PDB file of N, CA, C and O in Angstrom:
ATOM      1  N   UNK A  25       0.843  -1.180   0.000  1.00  0.00           N
ATOM      2  CA  UNK A  25       0.000   0.000   0.000  1.00  0.00           C
ATOM      3  C   UNK A  25       0.886   1.239   0.000  1.00  0.00           C
ATOM      4  O   UNK A  25       1.795   1.359   0.806  1.00  0.00           O
ATOM      5  N   UNK A  26       0.599   2.153  -0.902  1.00  0.00           N
ATOM      6  CA  UNK A  26       1.339   3.409  -0.961  1.00  0.00           C
ATOM      7  C   UNK A  26       0.871   4.359   0.135  1.00  0.00           C
ATOM      8  O   UNK A  26      -0.310   4.375   0.491  1.00  0.00           O
ATOM      9  N   UNK A  27       1.798   5.163   0.616  1.00  0.00           N
ATOM     10  CA  UNK A  27       1.455   6.233   1.552  1.00  0.00           C
ATOM     11  C   UNK A  27       1.671   7.554   0.822  1.00  0.00           C
ATOM     12  O   UNK A  27       2.737   7.796   0.260  1.00  0.00           O
ATOM     13  N   UNK A  28       0.647   8.396   0.852  1.00  0.00           N
ATOM     14  CA  UNK A  28       0.649   9.658   0.131  1.00  0.00           C
ATOM     15  C   UNK A  28       0.466  10.796   1.132  1.00  0.00           C
ATOM     16  O   UNK A  28      -0.494  10.807   1.900  1.00  0.00           O
ATOM     17  N   UNK A  29       1.380  11.767   1.111  1.00  0.00           N
ATOM     18  CA  UNK A  29       1.235  12.977   1.925  1.00  0.00           C
ATOM     19  C   UNK A  29       0.603  14.059   1.054  1.00  0.00           C
ATOM     20  O   UNK A  29       0.913  14.168  -0.130  1.00  0.00           O
ATOM     21  N   UNK A  30      -0.273  14.838   1.633  1.00  0.00           N
ATOM     22  CA  UNK A  30      -0.907  15.919   0.874  1.00  0.00           C
ATOM     23  C   UNK A  30      -1.086  17.137   1.766  1.00  0.00           C
ATOM     24  O   UNK A  30      -1.164  17.025   2.987  1.00  0.00           O
ATOM     25  N   UNK A  31      -1.166  18.293   1.141  1.00  0.00           N
ATOM     26  CA  UNK A  31      -1.328  19.553   1.866  1.00  0.00           C
ATOM     27  C   UNK A  31      -2.789  19.752   2.264  1.00  0.00           C
ATOM     28  O   UNK A  31      -3.680  19.618   1.427  1.00  0.00           O
ATOM     29  N   UNK A  32      -2.998  20.082   3.523  1.00  0.00           N
ATOM     30  CA  UNK A  32      -4.313  20.491   3.989  1.00  0.00           C
ATOM     31  C   UNK A  32      -5.154  19.376   4.558  1.00  0.00           C
ATOM     32  O   UNK A  32      -4.762  18.216   4.540  1.00  0.00           O
ATOM     33  N   UNK A  33      -6.337  19.731   5.058  1.00  0.00           N
ATOM     34  CA  UNK A  33      -7.238  18.731   5.637  1.00  0.00           C
ATOM     35  C   UNK A  33      -7.953  17.917   4.545  1.00  0.00           C
ATOM     36  O   UNK A  33      -7.839  18.216   3.352  1.00  0.00           O
ATOM     37  N   UNK A  34      -8.699  16.920   4.990  1.00  0.00           N
ATOM     38  CA  UNK A  34      -9.477  16.107   4.061  1.00  0.00           C
ATOM     39  C   UNK A  34     -10.469  16.962   3.281  1.00  0.00           C
ATOM     40  O   UNK A  34     -10.941  17.988   3.777  1.00  0.00           O
ATOM     41  N   UNK A  35     -10.753  16.516   2.073  1.00  0.00           N
ATOM     42  CA  UNK A  35     -11.761  17.110   1.188  1.00  0.00           C
ATOM     43  C   UNK A  35     -11.343  18.452   0.585  1.00  0.00           C
ATOM     44  O   UNK A  35     -12.175  19.127  -0.025  1.00  0.00           O
ATOM     45  N   UNK A  36     -10.085  18.851   0.751  1.00  0.00           N
ATOM     46  CA  UNK A  36      -9.593  20.029   0.051  1.00  0.00           C
ATOM     47  C   UNK A  36      -9.221  19.614  -1.374  1.00  0.00           C
ATOM     48  O   UNK A  36      -9.178  18.425  -1.703  1.00  0.00           O
ATOM     49  N   UNK A  37      -8.915  20.576  -2.224  1.00  0.00           N
ATOM     50  CA  UNK A  37      -8.548  20.266  -3.607  1.00  0.00           C
ATOM     51  C   UNK A  37      -7.324  19.354  -3.684  1.00  0.00           C
ATOM     52  O   UNK A  37      -7.273  18.451  -4.529  1.00  0.00           O
ATOM     53  N   UNK A  38      -6.357  19.569  -2.814  1.00  0.00           N
ATOM     54  CA  UNK A  38      -5.147  18.741  -2.839  1.00  0.00           C
ATOM     55  C   UNK A  38      -5.473  17.301  -2.443  1.00  0.00           C
ATOM     56  O   UNK A  38      -4.988  16.358  -3.064  1.00  0.00           O
ATOM     57  N   UNK A  39      -6.293  17.124  -1.439  1.00  0.00           N
ATOM     58  CA  UNK A  39      -6.711  15.786  -1.020  1.00  0.00           C
ATOM     59  C   UNK A  39      -7.485  15.093  -2.141  1.00  0.00           C
ATOM     60  O   UNK A  39      -7.231  13.923  -2.463  1.00  0.00           O
ATOM     61  N   UNK A  40      -8.406  15.797  -2.766  1.00  0.00           N
ATOM     62  CA  UNK A  40      -9.194  15.209  -3.845  1.00  0.00           C
ATOM     63  C   UNK A  40      -8.326  14.859  -5.048  1.00  0.00           C
ATOM     64  O   UNK A  40      -8.540  13.820  -5.693  1.00  0.00           O
ATOM     65  N   UNK A  41      -7.327  15.687  -5.339  1.00  0.00           N
ATOM     66  CA  UNK A  41      -6.393  15.378  -6.434  1.00  0.00           C
ATOM     67  C   UNK A  41      -5.592  14.117  -6.118  1.00  0.00           C
ATOM     68  O   UNK A  41      -5.371  13.268  -6.994  1.00  0.00           O
ATOM     69  N   UNK A  42      -5.165  13.982  -4.867  1.00  0.00           N
ATOM     70  CA  UNK A  42      -4.414  12.791  -4.455  1.00  0.00           C
ATOM     71  C   UNK A  42      -5.281  11.540  -4.591  1.00  0.00           C
ATOM     72  O   UNK A  42      -4.820  10.505  -5.104  1.00  0.00           O
ATOM     73  N   UNK A  43      -6.520  11.618  -4.151  1.00  0.00           N
ATOM     74  CA  UNK A  43      -7.441  10.483  -4.270  1.00  0.00           C
ATOM     75  C   UNK A  43      -7.659  10.099  -5.730  1.00  0.00           C
ATOM     76  O   UNK A  43      -7.680   8.914  -6.076  1.00  0.00           O
ATOM     77  N   UNK A  44      -7.814  11.098  -6.574  1.00  0.00           N
ATOM     78  CA  UNK A  44      -8.041  10.833  -8.000  1.00  0.00           C
ATOM     79  C   UNK A  44      -6.824  10.150  -8.622  1.00  0.00           C
ATOM     80  O   UNK A  44      -6.958   9.235  -9.424  1.00  0.00           O
ATOM     81  N   UNK A  45      -5.637  10.581  -8.242  1.00  0.00           N
ATOM     82  CA  UNK A  45      -4.414  10.024  -8.828  1.00  0.00           C
ATOM     83  C   UNK A  45      -4.060   8.651  -8.253  1.00  0.00           C
ATOM     84  O   UNK A  45      -3.680   7.751  -8.982  1.00  0.00           O
ATOM     85  N   UNK A  46      -4.176   8.474  -6.940  1.00  0.00           N
ATOM     86  CA  UNK A  46      -3.680   7.268  -6.284  1.00  0.00           C
ATOM     87  C   UNK A  46      -4.766   6.300  -5.825  1.00  0.00           C
ATOM     88  O   UNK A  46      -4.461   5.177  -5.439  1.00  0.00           O
ATOM     89  N   UNK A  47      -6.016   6.734  -5.810  1.00  0.00           N
ATOM     90  CA  UNK A  47      -7.114   5.836  -5.463  1.00  0.00           C
ATOM     91  C   UNK A  47      -7.329   5.656  -3.975  1.00  0.00           C
ATOM     92  O   UNK A  47      -6.541   6.109  -3.148  1.00  0.00           O
ATOM     93  N   UNK A  48      -8.386   4.961  -3.657  1.00  0.00           N
ATOM     94  CA  UNK A  48      -8.799   4.777  -2.258  1.00  0.00           C
ATOM     95  C   UNK A  48      -8.003   3.706  -1.523  1.00  0.00           C
ATOM     96  O   UNK A  48      -8.089   3.596  -0.317  1.00  0.00           O
ATOM     97  N   UNK A  49      -7.227   2.919  -2.224  1.00  0.00           N
ATOM     98  CA  UNK A  49      -6.463   1.851  -1.562  1.00  0.00           C
ATOM     99  C   UNK A  49      -5.151   2.345  -0.966  1.00  0.00           C
ATOM    100  O   UNK A  49      -4.445   1.588  -0.313  1.00  0.00           O
ATOM    101  N   UNK A  50      -4.818   3.594  -1.201  1.00  0.00           N
ATOM    102  CA  UNK A  50      -3.601   4.169  -0.622  1.00  0.00           C
ATOM    103  C   UNK A  50      -3.893   4.692   0.775  1.00  0.00           C
ATOM    104  O   UNK A  50      -5.042   4.942   1.135  1.00  0.00           O
ATOM    105  N   UNK A  51      -2.832   4.879   1.532  1.00  0.00           N
ATOM    106  CA  UNK A  51      -2.937   5.478   2.869  1.00  0.00           C
ATOM    107  C   UNK A  51      -2.594   6.962   2.713  1.00  0.00           C
ATOM    108  O   UNK A  51      -1.609   7.299   2.045  1.00  0.00           O
ATOM    109  N   UNK A  52      -3.350   7.843   3.336  1.00  0.00           N
ATOM    110  CA  UNK A  52      -3.160   9.284   3.175  1.00  0.00           C
ATOM    111  C   UNK A  52      -2.787   9.943   4.500  1.00  0.00           C
ATOM    112  O   UNK A  52      -3.366   9.628   5.538  1.00  0.00           O
ATOM    113  N   UNK A  53      -1.832  10.864   4.413  1.00  0.00           N
ATOM    114  CA  UNK A  53      -1.399  11.646   5.572  1.00  0.00           C
ATOM    115  C   UNK A  53      -1.567  13.115   5.215  1.00  0.00           C
ATOM    116  O   UNK A  53      -0.983  13.589   4.233  1.00  0.00           O
ATOM    117  N   UNK A  54      -2.342  13.837   5.980  1.00  0.00           N
ATOM    118  CA  UNK A  54      -2.474  15.275   5.709  1.00  0.00           C
ATOM    119  C   UNK A  54      -1.349  16.018   6.430  1.00  0.00           C
ATOM    120  O   UNK A  54      -0.894  15.619   7.505  1.00  0.00           O
ATOM    121  N   UNK A  55      -0.886  17.072   5.801  1.00  0.00           N
ATOM    122  CA  UNK A  55       0.193  17.894   6.356  1.00  0.00           C
ATOM    123  C   UNK A  55      -0.253  19.355   6.342  1.00  0.00           C
ATOM    124  O   UNK A  55      -0.900  19.795   5.392  1.00  0.00           O
ATOM    125  N   UNK A  56       0.093  20.115   7.365  1.00  0.00           N
ATOM    126  CA  UNK A  56      -0.382  21.502   7.451  1.00  0.00           C
ATOM    127  C   UNK A  56       0.351  22.486   6.543  1.00  0.00           C
ATOM    128  O   UNK A  56      -0.160  23.569   6.283  1.00  0.00           O
ATOM    129  N   UNK A  57       1.554  22.131   6.082  1.00  0.00           N
ATOM    130  CA  UNK A  57       2.305  23.061   5.221  1.00  0.00           C
ATOM    131  C   UNK A  57       2.955  22.306   4.064  1.00  0.00           C
ATOM    132  O   UNK A  57       3.137  21.089   4.117  1.00  0.00           O
ATOM    133  N   UNK A  58       3.330  23.047   3.043  1.00  0.00           N
ATOM    134  CA  UNK A  58       4.062  22.476   1.911  1.00  0.00           C
ATOM    135  C   UNK A  58       5.364  21.853   2.404  1.00  0.00           C
ATOM    136  O   UNK A  58       5.735  20.745   1.995  1.00  0.00           O
ATOM    137  N   UNK A  59       6.064  22.550   3.284  1.00  0.00           N
ATOM    138  CA  UNK A  59       7.315  22.007   3.836  1.00  0.00           C
ATOM    139  C   UNK A  59       7.096  20.666   4.515  1.00  0.00           C
ATOM    140  O   UNK A  59       7.920  19.760   4.373  1.00  0.00           O
ATOM    141  N   UNK A  60       6.001  20.525   5.240  1.00  0.00           N
ATOM    142  CA  UNK A  60       5.711  19.255   5.914  1.00  0.00           C
ATOM    143  C   UNK A  60       5.518  18.115   4.911  1.00  0.00           C
ATOM    144  O   UNK A  60       5.955  16.998   5.153  1.00  0.00           O
ATOM    145  N   UNK A  61       4.868  18.393   3.805  1.00  0.00           N
ATOM    146  CA  UNK A  61       4.685  17.362   2.773  1.00  0.00           C
ATOM    147  C   UNK A  61       6.045  16.911   2.244  1.00  0.00           C
ATOM    148  O   UNK A  61       6.332  15.715   2.161  1.00  0.00           O
ATOM    149  N   UNK A  62       6.903  17.865   1.905  1.00  0.00           N
ATOM    150  CA  UNK A  62       8.232  17.521   1.391  1.00  0.00           C
ATOM    151  C   UNK A  62       9.032  16.740   2.438  1.00  0.00           C
ATOM    152  O   UNK A  62       9.707  15.772   2.107  1.00  0.00           O
ATOM    153  N   UNK A  63       8.945  17.150   3.689  1.00  0.00           N
ATOM    154  CA  UNK A  63       9.682  16.471   4.760  1.00  0.00           C
ATOM    155  C   UNK A  63       9.213  15.025   4.924  1.00  0.00           C
ATOM    156  O   UNK A  63      10.033  14.120   5.100  1.00  0.00           O
ATOM    157  N   UNK A  64       7.911  14.787   4.858  1.00  0.00           N
ATOM    158  CA  UNK A  64       7.395  13.426   4.973  1.00  0.00           C
ATOM    159  C   UNK A  64       7.947  12.528   3.870  1.00  0.00           C
ATOM    160  O   UNK A  64       8.323  11.385   4.114  1.00  0.00           O
ATOM    161  N   UNK A  65       8.040  13.056   2.665  1.00  0.00           N
ATOM    162  CA  UNK A  65       8.588  12.272   1.550  1.00  0.00           C
ATOM    163  C   UNK A  65      10.099  12.092   1.723  1.00  0.00           C
ATOM    164  O   UNK A  65      10.622  10.986   1.559  1.00  0.00           O
ATOM    165  N   UNK A  66      10.796  13.156   2.077  1.00  0.00           N
ATOM    166  CA  UNK A  66      12.257  13.082   2.254  1.00  0.00           C
ATOM    167  C   UNK A  66      12.650  12.099   3.356  1.00  0.00           C
ATOM    168  O   UNK A  66      13.683  11.438   3.259  1.00  0.00           O
ATOM    169  N   UNK A  67      11.840  11.982   4.385  1.00  0.00           N
ATOM    170  CA  UNK A  67      12.144  11.083   5.510  1.00  0.00           C
ATOM    171  C   UNK A  67      11.514   9.693   5.349  1.00  0.00           C
ATOM    172  O   UNK A  67      11.432   8.932   6.297  1.00  0.00           O
ATOM    173  N   UNK A  68      11.053   9.413   4.123  1.00  0.00           N
ATOM    174  CA  UNK A  68      10.459   8.110   3.790  1.00  0.00           C
ATOM    175  C   UNK A  68       9.239   7.748   4.629  1.00  0.00           C
ATOM    176  O   UNK A  68       8.963   6.577   4.875  1.00  0.00           O
ATOM    177  N   UNK A  69       8.503   8.758   5.079  1.00  0.00           N
ATOM    178  CA  UNK A  69       7.235   8.526   5.772  1.00  0.00           C
ATOM    179  C   UNK A  69       6.094   8.406   4.757  1.00  0.00           C
ATOM    180  O   UNK A  69       5.009   7.952   5.079  1.00  0.00           O
ATOM    181  N   UNK A  70       6.349   8.870   3.522  1.00  0.00           N
ATOM    182  CA  UNK A  70       5.391   8.778   2.419  1.00  0.00           C
ATOM    183  C   UNK A  70       6.169   8.548   1.133  1.00  0.00           C
ATOM    184  O   UNK A  70       7.284   9.059   0.976  1.00  0.00           O
ATOM    185  N   UNK A  71       5.589   7.767   0.227  1.00  0.00           N
ATOM    186  CA  UNK A  71       6.238   7.526  -1.060  1.00  0.00           C
ATOM    187  C   UNK A  71       6.057   8.708  -2.011  1.00  0.00           C
ATOM    188  O   UNK A  71       6.926   8.985  -2.840  1.00  0.00           O
ATOM    189  N   UNK A  72       4.917   9.388  -1.905  1.00  0.00           N
ATOM    190  CA  UNK A  72       4.610  10.519  -2.777  1.00  0.00           C
ATOM    191  C   UNK A  72       4.014  11.651  -1.961  1.00  0.00           C
ATOM    192  O   UNK A  72       3.421  11.429  -0.909  1.00  0.00           O
ATOM    193  N   UNK A  73       4.144  12.866  -2.491  1.00  0.00           N
ATOM    194  CA  UNK A  73       3.523  14.031  -1.888  1.00  0.00           C
ATOM    195  C   UNK A  73       2.729  14.784  -2.938  1.00  0.00           C
ATOM    196  O   UNK A  73       3.131  14.835  -4.107  1.00  0.00           O
ATOM    197  N   UNK A  74       1.608  15.343  -2.535  1.00  0.00           N
ATOM    198  CA  UNK A  74       0.771  16.125  -3.441  1.00  0.00           C
ATOM    199  C   UNK A  74       0.670  17.533  -2.874  1.00  0.00           C
ATOM    200  O   UNK A  74       0.191  17.733  -1.753  1.00  0.00           O
ATOM    201  N   UNK A  75       1.160  18.494  -3.649  1.00  0.00           N
ATOM    202  CA  UNK A  75       1.151  19.900  -3.241  1.00  0.00           C
ATOM    203  C   UNK A  75       0.686  20.753  -4.422  1.00  0.00           C
ATOM    204  O   UNK A  75       0.846  20.367  -5.571  1.00  0.00           O
ATOM    205  N   UNK A  76       0.119  21.920  -4.156  1.00  0.00           N
ATOM    206  CA  UNK A  76      -0.312  22.782  -5.263  1.00  0.00           C
ATOM    207  C   UNK A  76       0.873  23.491  -5.906  1.00  0.00           C
ATOM    208  O   UNK A  76       1.821  23.878  -5.227  1.00  0.00           O
ATOM    209  N   UNK A  77       0.807  23.631  -7.210  1.00  0.00           N
ATOM    210  CA  UNK A  77       1.802  24.445  -7.909  1.00  0.00           C
ATOM    211  C   UNK A  77       1.178  25.741  -8.415  1.00  0.00           C
ATOM    212  O   UNK A  77       1.879  26.626  -8.886  1.00  0.00           O
ATOM    213  N   UNK A  78      -0.151  25.828  -8.289  1.00  0.00           N
ATOM    214  CA  UNK A  78      -0.866  27.022  -8.735  1.00  0.00           C
ATOM    215  C   UNK A  78      -2.182  27.101  -7.971  1.00  0.00           C
ATOM    216  O   UNK A  78      -2.761  26.078  -7.619  1.00  0.00           O
ATOM    217  N   UNK A  79      -2.625  28.320  -7.694  1.00  0.00           N
ATOM    218  CA  UNK A  79      -3.957  28.483  -7.110  1.00  0.00           C
ATOM    219  C   UNK A  79      -4.645  29.697  -7.699  1.00  0.00           C
ATOM    220  O   UNK A  79      -4.018  30.530  -8.349  1.00  0.00           O
ATOM    221  N   UNK A  80      -5.942  29.800  -7.482  1.00  0.00           N
ATOM    222  CA  UNK A  80      -6.724  30.854  -8.126  1.00  0.00           C
ATOM    223  C   UNK A  80      -6.478  32.238  -7.534  1.00  0.00           C
ATOM    224  O   UNK A  80      -6.760  33.240  -8.171  1.00  0.00           O
ATOM    225  N   UNK A  81      -5.935  32.314  -6.320  1.00  0.00           N
ATOM    226  CA  UNK A  81      -5.705  33.614  -5.688  1.00  0.00           C
ATOM    227  C   UNK A  81      -4.358  34.222  -6.052  1.00  0.00           C
ATOM    228  O   UNK A  81      -4.256  35.421  -6.295  1.00  0.00           O
ATOM    229  N   UNK A  82      -3.318  33.397  -6.065  1.00  0.00           N
ATOM    230  CA  UNK A  82      -1.967  33.922  -6.248  1.00  0.00           C
ATOM    231  C   UNK A  82      -1.293  33.490  -7.541  1.00  0.00           C
ATOM    232  O   UNK A  82      -0.192  33.927  -7.834  1.00  0.00           O
ATOM    233  N   UNK A  83      -1.908  32.592  -8.277  1.00  0.00           N
ATOM    234  CA  UNK A  83      -1.249  32.044  -9.460  1.00  0.00           C
ATOM    235  C   UNK A  83      -0.267  30.970  -9.025  1.00  0.00           C
ATOM    236  O   UNK A  83      -0.608  30.094  -8.248  1.00  0.00           O
ATOM    237  N   UNK A  84       0.961  31.059  -9.510  1.00  0.00           N
ATOM    238  CA  UNK A  84       1.977  30.066  -9.161  1.00  0.00           C
ATOM    239  C   UNK A  84       2.277  30.105  -7.668  1.00  0.00           C
ATOM    240  O   UNK A  84       2.370  31.174  -7.067  1.00  0.00           O
ATOM    241  N   UNK A  85       2.406  28.940  -7.076  1.00  0.00           N
ATOM    242  CA  UNK A  85       2.765  28.842  -5.662  1.00  0.00           C
ATOM    243  C   UNK A  85       4.292  28.728  -5.624  1.00  0.00           C
ATOM    244  O   UNK A  85       4.852  27.641  -5.717  1.00  0.00           O
ATOM    245  N   UNK A  86       4.955  29.866  -5.499  1.00  0.00           N
ATOM    246  CA  UNK A  86       6.402  29.910  -5.641  1.00  0.00           C
ATOM    247  C   UNK A  86       7.134  29.112  -4.564  1.00  0.00           C
ATOM    248  O   UNK A  86       8.180  28.535  -4.843  1.00  0.00           O
ATOM    249  N   UNK A  87       6.564  29.044  -3.367  1.00  0.00           N
ATOM    250  CA  UNK A  87       7.222  28.271  -2.310  1.00  0.00           C
ATOM    251  C   UNK A  87       7.313  26.787  -2.699  1.00  0.00           C
ATOM    252  O   UNK A  87       8.340  26.140  -2.484  1.00  0.00           O
ATOM    253  N   UNK A  88       6.256  26.266  -3.279  1.00  0.00           N
ATOM    254  CA  UNK A  88       6.273  24.874  -3.742  1.00  0.00           C
ATOM    255  C   UNK A  88       7.340  24.698  -4.817  1.00  0.00           C
ATOM    256  O   UNK A  88       8.127  23.753  -4.782  1.00  0.00           O
ATOM    257  N   UNK A  89       7.378  25.601  -5.770  1.00  0.00           N
ATOM    258  CA  UNK A  89       8.348  25.497  -6.861  1.00  0.00           C
ATOM    259  C   UNK A  89       9.778  25.596  -6.319  1.00  0.00           C
ATOM    260  O   UNK A  89      10.668  24.866  -6.777  1.00  0.00           O
ATOM    261  N   UNK A  90       9.997  26.466  -5.340  1.00  0.00           N
ATOM    262  CA  UNK A  90      11.330  26.564  -4.722  1.00  0.00           C
ATOM    263  C   UNK A  90      11.723  25.269  -4.036  1.00  0.00           C
ATOM    264  O   UNK A  90      12.884  24.843  -4.119  1.00  0.00           O
ATOM    265  N   UNK A  91      10.791  24.604  -3.383  1.00  0.00           N
ATOM    266  CA  UNK A  91      11.097  23.340  -2.711  1.00  0.00           C
ATOM    267  C   UNK A  91      11.448  22.252  -3.722  1.00  0.00           C
ATOM    268  O   UNK A  91      12.325  21.426  -3.452  1.00  0.00           O
ATOM    269  N   UNK A  92      10.802  22.247  -4.880  1.00  0.00           N
ATOM    270  CA  UNK A  92      11.176  21.277  -5.914  1.00  0.00           C
ATOM    271  C   UNK A  92      12.609  21.510  -6.383  1.00  0.00           C
ATOM    272  O   UNK A  92      13.348  20.560  -6.619  1.00  0.00           O
ATOM    273  N   UNK A  93      13.017  22.756  -6.497  1.00  0.00           N
ATOM    274  CA  UNK A  93      14.363  23.083  -6.938  1.00  0.00           C
ATOM    275  C   UNK A  93      15.388  22.662  -5.869  1.00  0.00           C
ATOM    276  O   UNK A  93      16.441  22.134  -6.185  1.00  0.00           O
ATOM    277  N   UNK A  94      15.042  22.893  -4.593  1.00  0.00           N
ATOM    278  CA  UNK A  94      15.946  22.500  -3.501  1.00  0.00           C
ATOM    279  C   UNK A  94      16.119  21.006  -3.477  1.00  0.00           C
ATOM    280  O   UNK A  94      17.107  20.456  -3.179  1.00  0.00           O
TER     281      UNK A  94
END
C-alpha cells in the first residue's frame, strides 16, 4: 500500500487530487504546510507528496516550486 502525503485537511482540492491520482487503496497523511509534505517524503514517511503548484488567488505557488528546486 502506498502512503501519500498531501497539503491540507481532508476534502480540500489537494486531497481530492491525491485520491483521484492514487485511489482509495492508498494510505493518506495530511500535512499543514508544503514544507511538511516535502519532509514526509524526504524522511520516507510517504512515497509521494501532493502539493499545489498554482492556485486561483496567487497564481503560481512559488514556495512549492522553490522546494522542488531545492
